[in-house]
Amino acid sequence: MNITRENVDALNAVVKVDIAKEDYSDKVEKILSDYRKTANIPGFRKGHVPMGMVKKQYGKAVLVDEVNKLLQDALNKYLTEEKLDVLGQPLPKTQDNIDWDADKFSFEFELGLAPEFQVELKSKKAITQYNIVADNKMIDEQVERIQKQYGKLVSQEVVEKESEITGTFKNEEREIENKVTLTLDKFKGKSTEKQFIGAKVGDMVTLKTKGLYDDEHELMHALKLGHDDVHGLDIEVTFEIKEINKRELADLDQELFDKLFPKGTVTSVTELKAKIKEDAEKQFVQQADQKLLNDVTEYLVENTEFDLPAEFLTKWMQTAGEKEMDADQAREEYEKSEKSLRYQLIEGKLIEDNNIQITMDDIRNHARQMIKAQMAQFGQMNPSDKELDDIAARVLSNQDEARRISEQLISQKLLSVYKEKVNLKVKELSYENFVKEVYGDK
């Protein structure tokens, strides 16, 4: 067997594999001999079929199968030994009318080669690294939410602005009948609020669904409909008031503190607010880090220049998926995935340049930490090592889950590299202002 490579250019190559009779003949003969021992052909006893007849019936199929196996093994070995960084998979060049009666065969494969490039992390313009803080307004609102959550309900005769109203939404034509508890601040317009103020138990309020809520998810909950059903929904519904209550705020005392946190760890309003601030800002760090990852990724994709073997990859995509595509479909698919492919190559280069490695122990420990945090949310504060190991083993037996955790760890390590090497400017702002700046005033 002989394998040669011709580099068409820096991104494309053709590999030629020459296979001689001595490469496959022994294997083919052995397989045919085994067939002879078990072949069932009318007129012959088992194991006594003439070899010529076995070759005539099975010879070509066995030969084709063995040559294909040889090809794949040889090609994979060659790519590994030559340390070729290929994109996609080798594409066999079309060959018409292969003479399978010949003693020698030649096959050619097109290769798409990964480009060589450098990643420059130091941008001229600094990338913003957000430091999100919980301001006094946010902390006070959270304190009030806690007081409402743990407060007691007091019955009211008429609806006031702060009332909690229980009732039933109805529309006979659409077969809507759903009992909910609502508050007036969820409605979009002031006119809806005015319809409720002063109403009593037993009163019926008629509402239009269009524009009733800012968020369609609220309408889904109110009418118990699916997302597609409420999208653009413009009908009248009635709301019959069944119950009106006002929630008295819970006292900020030791009894409440001990409901929220382990007994005795918070003993004053000042400590409560400090704890709320600490917990909130831990969550903000995750959001700020994700924003930084996204921004650096965008910068790297836009500013790391290299060419790709686009023609080869487009051709490869025609047969790579579950469904074959024509040339136009493959071109469209390539254009959609080019940005993702570029980042995969950049990420691989960064991992190599910064010697980022993820071990099975890293993945297992990360899984344990995630599981421990989830158990703590349900009040299981001190699980045993055996419990954590057993659950982690079940989680990691799912290959998709193991891969997801591995990707999370790589992102964390890349984030550390970015914080150390990227040109960053730190910007401190409240969560409210962060949302406005990053996502718009929604």
PDB file of N, CA and C in Angstrom, residues 292-367:
ATOM      1  N   LEU A 292     -19.150  39.071  29.498  1.00  0.00           N
ATOM      2  CA  LEU A 292     -17.745  39.219  29.106  1.00  0.00           C
ATOM      3  C   LEU A 292     -17.345  38.120  28.121  1.00  0.00           C
ATOM      4  N   LEU A 293     -17.738  36.889  28.402  1.00  0.00           N
ATOM      5  CA  LEU A 293     -17.452  35.781  27.486  1.00  0.00           C
ATOM      6  C   LEU A 293     -18.027  36.059  26.101  1.00  0.00           C
ATOM      7  N   ASN A 294     -19.275  36.514  26.063  1.00  0.00           N
ATOM      8  CA  ASN A 294     -19.926  36.809  24.786  1.00  0.00           C
ATOM      9  C   ASN A 294     -19.199  37.912  24.027  1.00  0.00           C
ATOM     10  N   ASP A 295     -18.815  38.968  24.759  1.00  0.00           N
ATOM     11  CA  ASP A 295     -18.176  40.119  24.107  1.00  0.00           C
ATOM     12  C   ASP A 295     -16.784  39.777  23.592  1.00  0.00           C
ATOM     13  N   VAL A 296     -16.019  39.011  24.368  1.00  0.00           N
ATOM     14  CA  VAL A 296     -14.678  38.624  23.916  1.00  0.00           C
ATOM     15  C   VAL A 296     -14.795  37.669  22.730  1.00  0.00           C
ATOM     16  N   THR A 297     -15.756  36.743  22.796  1.00  0.00           N
ATOM     17  CA  THR A 297     -15.983  35.823  21.677  1.00  0.00           C
ATOM     18  C   THR A 297     -16.288  36.605  20.405  1.00  0.00           C
ATOM     19  N   GLU A 298     -17.183  37.586  20.511  1.00  0.00           N
ATOM     20  CA  GLU A 298     -17.550  38.411  19.354  1.00  0.00           C
ATOM     21  C   GLU A 298     -16.332  39.154  18.815  1.00  0.00           C
ATOM     22  N   TYR A 299     -15.543  39.707  19.720  1.00  0.00           N
ATOM     23  CA  TYR A 299     -14.336  40.429  19.299  1.00  0.00           C
ATOM     24  C   TYR A 299     -13.367  39.500  18.561  1.00  0.00           C
ATOM     25  N   LEU A 300     -13.147  38.312  19.109  1.00  0.00           N
ATOM     26  CA  LEU A 300     -12.188  37.380  18.513  1.00  0.00           C
ATOM     27  C   LEU A 300     -12.636  36.918  17.132  1.00  0.00           C
ATOM     28  N   VAL A 301     -13.931  36.627  16.988  1.00  0.00           N
ATOM     29  CA  VAL A 301     -14.442  36.169  15.695  1.00  0.00           C
ATOM     30  C   VAL A 301     -14.319  37.276  14.650  1.00  0.00           C
ATOM     31  N   GLU A 302     -14.597  38.503  15.072  1.00  0.00           N
ATOM     32  CA  GLU A 302     -14.567  39.625  14.123  1.00  0.00           C
ATOM     33  C   GLU A 302     -13.148  40.078  13.791  1.00  0.00           C
ATOM     34  N   ASN A 303     -12.193  39.824  14.672  1.00  0.00           N
ATOM     35  CA  ASN A 303     -10.858  40.409  14.499  1.00  0.00           C
ATOM     36  C   ASN A 303      -9.726  39.404  14.290  1.00  0.00           C
ATOM     37  N   THR A 304     -10.036  38.112  14.304  1.00  0.00           N
ATOM     38  CA  THR A 304      -9.016  37.102  14.014  1.00  0.00           C
ATOM     39  C   THR A 304      -9.189  36.675  12.561  1.00  0.00           C
ATOM     40  N   GLU A 305      -8.244  37.077  11.735  1.00  0.00           N
ATOM     41  CA  GLU A 305      -8.399  36.858  10.297  1.00  0.00           C
ATOM     42  C   GLU A 305      -7.705  35.577   9.836  1.00  0.00           C
ATOM     43  N   PHE A 306      -8.451  34.757   9.127  1.00  0.00           N
ATOM     44  CA  PHE A 306      -7.888  33.582   8.445  1.00  0.00           C
ATOM     45  C   PHE A 306      -8.910  33.099   7.424  1.00  0.00           C
ATOM     46  N   ASP A 307      -8.406  32.420   6.410  1.00  0.00           N
ATOM     47  CA  ASP A 307      -9.281  31.866   5.374  1.00  0.00           C
ATOM     48  C   ASP A 307      -9.684  30.440   5.741  1.00  0.00           C
ATOM     49  N   LEU A 308     -10.793  30.014   5.174  1.00  0.00           N
ATOM     50  CA  LEU A 308     -11.269  28.649   5.349  1.00  0.00           C
ATOM     51  C   LEU A 308     -11.413  27.994   3.969  1.00  0.00           C
ATOM     52  N   PRO A 309     -11.303  26.664   3.916  1.00  0.00           N
ATOM     53  CA  PRO A 309     -11.545  25.974   2.640  1.00  0.00           C
ATOM     54  C   PRO A 309     -13.042  25.912   2.359  1.00  0.00           C
ATOM     55  N   ALA A 310     -13.615  27.072   2.023  1.00  0.00           N
ATOM     56  CA  ALA A 310     -15.071  27.210   1.925  1.00  0.00           C
ATOM     57  C   ALA A 310     -15.676  26.265   0.893  1.00  0.00           C
ATOM     58  N   GLU A 311     -15.040  26.141  -0.274  1.00  0.00           N
ATOM     59  CA  GLU A 311     -15.587  25.285  -1.322  1.00  0.00           C
ATOM     60  C   GLU A 311     -15.629  23.832  -0.871  1.00  0.00           C
ATOM     61  N   PHE A 312     -14.537  23.381  -0.222  1.00  0.00           N
ATOM     62  CA  PHE A 312     -14.501  22.006   0.279  1.00  0.00           C
ATOM     63  C   PHE A 312     -15.584  21.793   1.334  1.00  0.00           C
ATOM     64  N   LEU A 313     -15.686  22.713   2.307  1.00  0.00           N
ATOM     65  CA  LEU A 313     -16.649  22.546   3.402  1.00  0.00           C
ATOM     66  C   LEU A 313     -18.081  22.562   2.889  1.00  0.00           C
ATOM     67  N   THR A 314     -18.348  23.394   1.887  1.00  0.00           N
ATOM     68  CA  THR A 314     -19.690  23.426   1.298  1.00  0.00           C
ATOM     69  C   THR A 314     -20.019  22.080   0.652  1.00  0.00           C
ATOM     70  N   LYS A 315     -19.047  21.526  -0.060  1.00  0.00           N
ATOM     71  CA  LYS A 315     -19.241  20.224  -0.704  1.00  0.00           C
ATOM     72  C   LYS A 315     -19.420  19.125   0.353  1.00  0.00           C
ATOM     73  N   TRP A 316     -18.625  19.203   1.434  1.00  0.00           N
ATOM     74  CA  TRP A 316     -18.710  18.209   2.502  1.00  0.00           C
ATOM     75  C   TRP A 316     -20.079  18.243   3.180  1.00  0.00           C
ATOM     76  N   MET A 317     -20.616  19.464   3.363  1.00  0.00           N
ATOM     77  CA  MET A 317     -21.905  19.608   4.042  1.00  0.00           C
ATOM     78  C   MET A 317     -23.058  18.972   3.264  1.00  0.00           C
ATOM     79  N   GLN A 318     -22.881  18.778   1.956  1.00  0.00           N
ATOM     80  CA  GLN A 318     -23.950  18.195   1.164  1.00  0.00           C
ATOM     81  C   GLN A 318     -24.293  16.780   1.626  1.00  0.00           C
ATOM     82  N   THR A 319     -23.298  16.047   2.123  1.00  0.00           N
ATOM     83  CA  THR A 319     -23.544  14.651   2.521  1.00  0.00           C
ATOM     84  C   THR A 319     -23.265  14.395   4.008  1.00  0.00           C
ATOM     85  N   ALA A 320     -22.875  15.427   4.767  1.00  0.00           N
ATOM     86  CA  ALA A 320     -22.458  15.220   6.168  1.00  0.00           C
ATOM     87  C   ALA A 320     -23.632  15.023   7.115  1.00  0.00           C
ATOM     88  N   GLY A 321     -24.782  15.608   6.798  1.00  0.00           N
ATOM     89  CA  GLY A 321     -25.925  15.546   7.716  1.00  0.00           C
ATOM     90  C   GLY A 321     -26.785  14.318   7.495  1.00  0.00           C
ATOM     91  N   GLU A 322     -27.869  14.244   8.258  1.00  0.00           N
ATOM     92  CA  GLU A 322     -28.795  13.120   8.122  1.00  0.00           C
ATOM     93  C   GLU A 322     -29.494  13.144   6.767  1.00  0.00           C
ATOM     94  N   LYS A 323     -29.781  14.365   6.258  1.00  0.00           N
ATOM     95  CA  LYS A 323     -30.406  14.507   4.948  1.00  0.00           C
ATOM     96  C   LYS A 323     -29.417  15.141   3.988  1.00  0.00           C
ATOM     97  N   GLU A 324     -29.326  14.584   2.793  1.00  0.00           N
ATOM     98  CA  GLU A 324     -28.441  15.165   1.791  1.00  0.00           C
ATOM     99  C   GLU A 324     -28.999  16.507   1.322  1.00  0.00           C
ATOM    100  N   MET A 325     -28.077  17.429   0.993  1.00  0.00           N
ATOM    101  CA  MET A 325     -28.470  18.749   0.519  1.00  0.00           C
ATOM    102  C   MET A 325     -27.946  18.959  -0.898  1.00  0.00           C
ATOM    103  N   ASP A 326     -28.636  19.823  -1.641  1.00  0.00           N
ATOM    104  CA  ASP A 326     -28.082  20.196  -2.935  1.00  0.00           C
ATOM    105  C   ASP A 326     -27.062  21.315  -2.721  1.00  0.00           C
ATOM    106  N   ALA A 327     -26.409  21.747  -3.796  1.00  0.00           N
ATOM    107  CA  ALA A 327     -25.316  22.719  -3.677  1.00  0.00           C
ATOM    108  C   ALA A 327     -25.788  24.032  -3.054  1.00  0.00           C
ATOM    109  N   ASP A 328     -26.968  24.510  -3.450  1.00  0.00           N
ATOM    110  CA  ASP A 328     -27.476  25.784  -2.916  1.00  0.00           C
ATOM    111  C   ASP A 328     -27.793  25.674  -1.428  1.00  0.00           C
ATOM    112  N   GLN A 329     -28.410  24.572  -1.032  1.00  0.00           N
ATOM    113  CA  GLN A 329     -28.726  24.371   0.390  1.00  0.00           C
ATOM    114  C   GLN A 329     -27.446  24.291   1.225  1.00  0.00           C
ATOM    115  N   ALA A 330     -26.437  23.588   0.699  1.00  0.00           N
ATOM    116  CA  ALA A 330     -25.169  23.449   1.420  1.00  0.00           C
ATOM    117  C   ALA A 330     -24.469  24.798   1.546  1.00  0.00           C
ATOM    118  N   ARG A 331     -24.544  25.597   0.489  1.00  0.00           N
ATOM    119  CA  ARG A 331     -23.921  26.931   0.534  1.00  0.00           C
ATOM    120  C   ARG A 331     -24.595  27.799   1.599  1.00  0.00           C
ATOM    121  N   GLU A 332     -25.902  27.724   1.656  1.00  0.00           N
ATOM    122  CA  GLU A 332     -26.654  28.495   2.655  1.00  0.00           C
ATOM    123  C   GLU A 332     -26.315  28.016   4.067  1.00  0.00           C
ATOM    124  N   GLU A 333     -26.213  26.696   4.242  1.00  0.00           N
ATOM    125  CA  GLU A 333     -25.880  26.127   5.549  1.00  0.00           C
ATOM    126  C   GLU A 333     -24.472  26.537   5.969  1.00  0.00           C
ATOM    127  N   TYR A 334     -23.548  26.540   5.021  1.00  0.00           N
ATOM    128  CA  TYR A 334     -22.176  26.937   5.332  1.00  0.00           C
ATOM    129  C   TYR A 334     -22.123  28.394   5.785  1.00  0.00           C
ATOM    130  N   GLU A 335     -22.846  29.257   5.082  1.00  0.00           N
ATOM    131  CA  GLU A 335     -22.851  30.683   5.444  1.00  0.00           C
ATOM    132  C   GLU A 335     -23.404  30.885   6.850  1.00  0.00           C
ATOM    133  N   LYS A 336     -24.413  30.063   7.226  1.00  0.00           N
ATOM    134  CA  LYS A 336     -25.006  30.182   8.568  1.00  0.00           C
ATOM    135  C   LYS A 336     -24.059  29.673   9.653  1.00  0.00           C
ATOM    136  N   SER A 337     -23.253  28.675   9.318  1.00  0.00           N
ATOM    137  CA  SER A 337     -22.408  28.045  10.340  1.00  0.00           C
ATOM    138  C   SER A 337     -20.959  28.533  10.321  1.00  0.00           C
ATOM    139  N   GLU A 338     -20.611  29.397   9.372  1.00  0.00           N
ATOM    140  CA  GLU A 338     -19.210  29.818   9.247  1.00  0.00           C
ATOM    141  C   GLU A 338     -18.696  30.500  10.514  1.00  0.00           C
ATOM    142  N   LYS A 339     -19.520  31.371  11.095  1.00  0.00           N
ATOM    143  CA  LYS A 339     -19.098  32.095  12.290  1.00  0.00           C
ATOM    144  C   LYS A 339     -18.821  31.133  13.443  1.00  0.00           C
ATOM    145  N   SER A 340     -19.697  30.135  13.607  1.00  0.00           N
ATOM    146  CA  SER A 340     -19.518  29.135  14.663  1.00  0.00           C
ATOM    147  C   SER A 340     -18.250  28.320  14.425  1.00  0.00           C
ATOM    148  N   LEU A 341     -17.999  27.953  13.178  1.00  0.00           N
ATOM    149  CA  LEU A 341     -16.804  27.189  12.837  1.00  0.00           C
ATOM    150  C   LEU A 341     -15.545  27.992  13.124  1.00  0.00           C
ATOM    151  N   ARG A 342     -15.589  29.274  12.791  1.00  0.00           N
ATOM    152  CA  ARG A 342     -14.431  30.138  13.067  1.00  0.00           C
ATOM    153  C   ARG A 342     -14.134  30.175  14.562  1.00  0.00           C
ATOM    154  N   TYR A 343     -15.206  30.304  15.378  1.00  0.00           N
ATOM    155  CA  TYR A 343     -14.950  30.359  16.815  1.00  0.00           C
ATOM    156  C   TYR A 343     -14.415  29.031  17.339  1.00  0.00           C
ATOM    157  N   GLN A 344     -14.915  27.905  16.809  1.00  0.00           N
ATOM    158  CA  GLN A 344     -14.393  26.606  17.249  1.00  0.00           C
ATOM    159  C   GLN A 344     -12.883  26.518  17.019  1.00  0.00           C
ATOM    160  N   LEU A 345     -12.436  27.025  15.863  1.00  0.00           N
ATOM    161  CA  LEU A 345     -11.001  27.004  15.566  1.00  0.00           C
ATOM    162  C   LEU A 345     -10.233  27.943  16.483  1.00  0.00           C
ATOM    163  N   ILE A 346     -10.805  29.128  16.738  1.00  0.00           N
ATOM    164  CA  ILE A 346     -10.159  30.097  17.638  1.00  0.00           C
ATOM    165  C   ILE A 346     -10.076  29.525  19.048  1.00  0.00           C
ATOM    166  N   GLU A 347     -11.176  28.924  19.510  1.00  0.00           N
ATOM    167  CA  GLU A 347     -11.203  28.335  20.846  1.00  0.00           C
ATOM    168  C   GLU A 347     -10.151  27.233  20.961  1.00  0.00           C
ATOM    169  N   GLY A 348     -10.070  26.386  19.927  1.00  0.00           N
ATOM    170  CA  GLY A 348      -9.063  25.322  19.939  1.00  0.00           C
ATOM    171  C   GLY A 348      -7.653  25.878  20.017  1.00  0.00           C
ATOM    172  N   LYS A 349      -7.413  26.964  19.309  1.00  0.00           N
ATOM    173  CA  LYS A 349      -6.092  27.598  19.334  1.00  0.00           C
ATOM    174  C   LYS A 349      -5.792  28.174  20.715  1.00  0.00           C
ATOM    175  N   LEU A 350      -6.785  28.803  21.337  1.00  0.00           N
ATOM    176  CA  LEU A 350      -6.600  29.362  22.677  1.00  0.00           C
ATOM    177  C   LEU A 350      -6.339  28.265  23.706  1.00  0.00           C
ATOM    178  N   ILE A 351      -7.062  27.162  23.577  1.00  0.00           N
ATOM    179  CA  ILE A 351      -6.866  26.031  24.487  1.00  0.00           C
ATOM    180  C   ILE A 351      -5.441  25.492  24.366  1.00  0.00           C
ATOM    181  N   GLU A 352      -4.979  25.382  23.123  1.00  0.00           N
ATOM    182  CA  GLU A 352      -3.616  24.891  22.883  1.00  0.00           C
ATOM    183  C   GLU A 352      -2.568  25.887  23.383  1.00  0.00           C
ATOM    184  N   ASP A 353      -2.734  27.162  23.037  1.00  0.00           N
ATOM    185  CA  ASP A 353      -1.737  28.185  23.401  1.00  0.00           C
ATOM    186  C   ASP A 353      -1.623  28.375  24.908  1.00  0.00           C
ATOM    187  N   ASN A 354      -2.747  28.173  25.627  1.00  0.00           N
ATOM    188  CA  ASN A 354      -2.759  28.414  27.071  1.00  0.00           C
ATOM    189  C   ASN A 354      -2.753  27.125  27.880  1.00  0.00           C
ATOM    190  N   ASN A 355      -2.494  26.005  27.185  1.00  0.00           N
ATOM    191  CA  ASN A 355      -2.353  24.702  27.840  1.00  0.00           C
ATOM    192  C   ASN A 355      -3.540  24.400  28.756  1.00  0.00           C
ATOM    193  N   ILE A 356      -4.759  24.657  28.237  1.00  0.00           N
ATOM    194  CA  ILE A 356      -5.972  24.387  29.015  1.00  0.00           C
ATOM    195  C   ILE A 356      -6.308  22.904  28.907  1.00  0.00           C
ATOM    196  N   GLN A 357      -6.428  22.259  30.055  1.00  0.00           N
ATOM    197  CA  GLN A 357      -6.732  20.832  30.082  1.00  0.00           C
ATOM    198  C   GLN A 357      -7.870  20.562  31.059  1.00  0.00           C
ATOM    199  N   ILE A 358      -8.747  19.652  30.660  1.00  0.00           N
ATOM    200  CA  ILE A 358      -9.859  19.240  31.523  1.00  0.00           C
ATOM    201  C   ILE A 358      -9.721  17.742  31.769  1.00  0.00           C
ATOM    202  N   THR A 359      -9.580  17.362  33.027  1.00  0.00           N
ATOM    203  CA  THR A 359      -9.462  15.941  33.368  1.00  0.00           C
ATOM    204  C   THR A 359     -10.813  15.401  33.826  1.00  0.00           C
ATOM    205  N   MET A 360     -10.912  14.077  33.873  1.00  0.00           N
ATOM    206  CA  MET A 360     -12.139  13.448  34.360  1.00  0.00           C
ATOM    207  C   MET A 360     -12.387  13.826  35.820  1.00  0.00           C
ATOM    208  N   ASP A 361     -11.319  14.007  36.595  1.00  0.00           N
ATOM    209  CA  ASP A 361     -11.468  14.442  37.996  1.00  0.00           C
ATOM    210  C   ASP A 361     -12.081  15.840  38.055  1.00  0.00           C
ATOM    211  N   ASP A 362     -11.652  16.720  37.140  1.00  0.00           N
ATOM    212  CA  ASP A 362     -12.221  18.073  37.087  1.00  0.00           C
ATOM    213  C   ASP A 362     -13.721  17.999  36.834  1.00  0.00           C
ATOM    214  N   ILE A 363     -14.108  17.172  35.874  1.00  0.00           N
ATOM    215  CA  ILE A 363     -15.527  17.046  35.510  1.00  0.00           C
ATOM    216  C   ILE A 363     -16.320  16.470  36.685  1.00  0.00           C
ATOM    217  N   ARG A 364     -15.760  15.450  37.337  1.00  0.00           N
ATOM    218  CA  ARG A 364     -16.445  14.810  38.471  1.00  0.00           C
ATOM    219  C   ARG A 364     -16.606  15.794  39.634  1.00  0.00           C
ATOM    220  N   ASN A 365     -15.558  16.541  39.947  1.00  0.00           N
ATOM    221  CA  ASN A 365     -15.628  17.508  41.053  1.00  0.00           C
ATOM    222  C   ASN A 365     -16.623  18.618  40.754  1.00  0.00           C
ATOM    223  N   HIS A 366     -16.661  19.066  39.493  1.00  0.00           N
ATOM    224  CA  HIS A 366     -17.609  20.115  39.121  1.00  0.00           C
ATOM    225  C   HIS A 366     -19.038  19.602  39.246  1.00  0.00           C
ATOM    226  N   ALA A 367     -19.252  18.365  38.825  1.00  0.00           N
ATOM    227  CA  ALA A 367     -20.585  17.761  38.951  1.00  0.00           C
ATOM    228  C   ALA A 367     -21.001  17.679  40.420  1.00  0.00           C
TER     229      ALA A 367
END
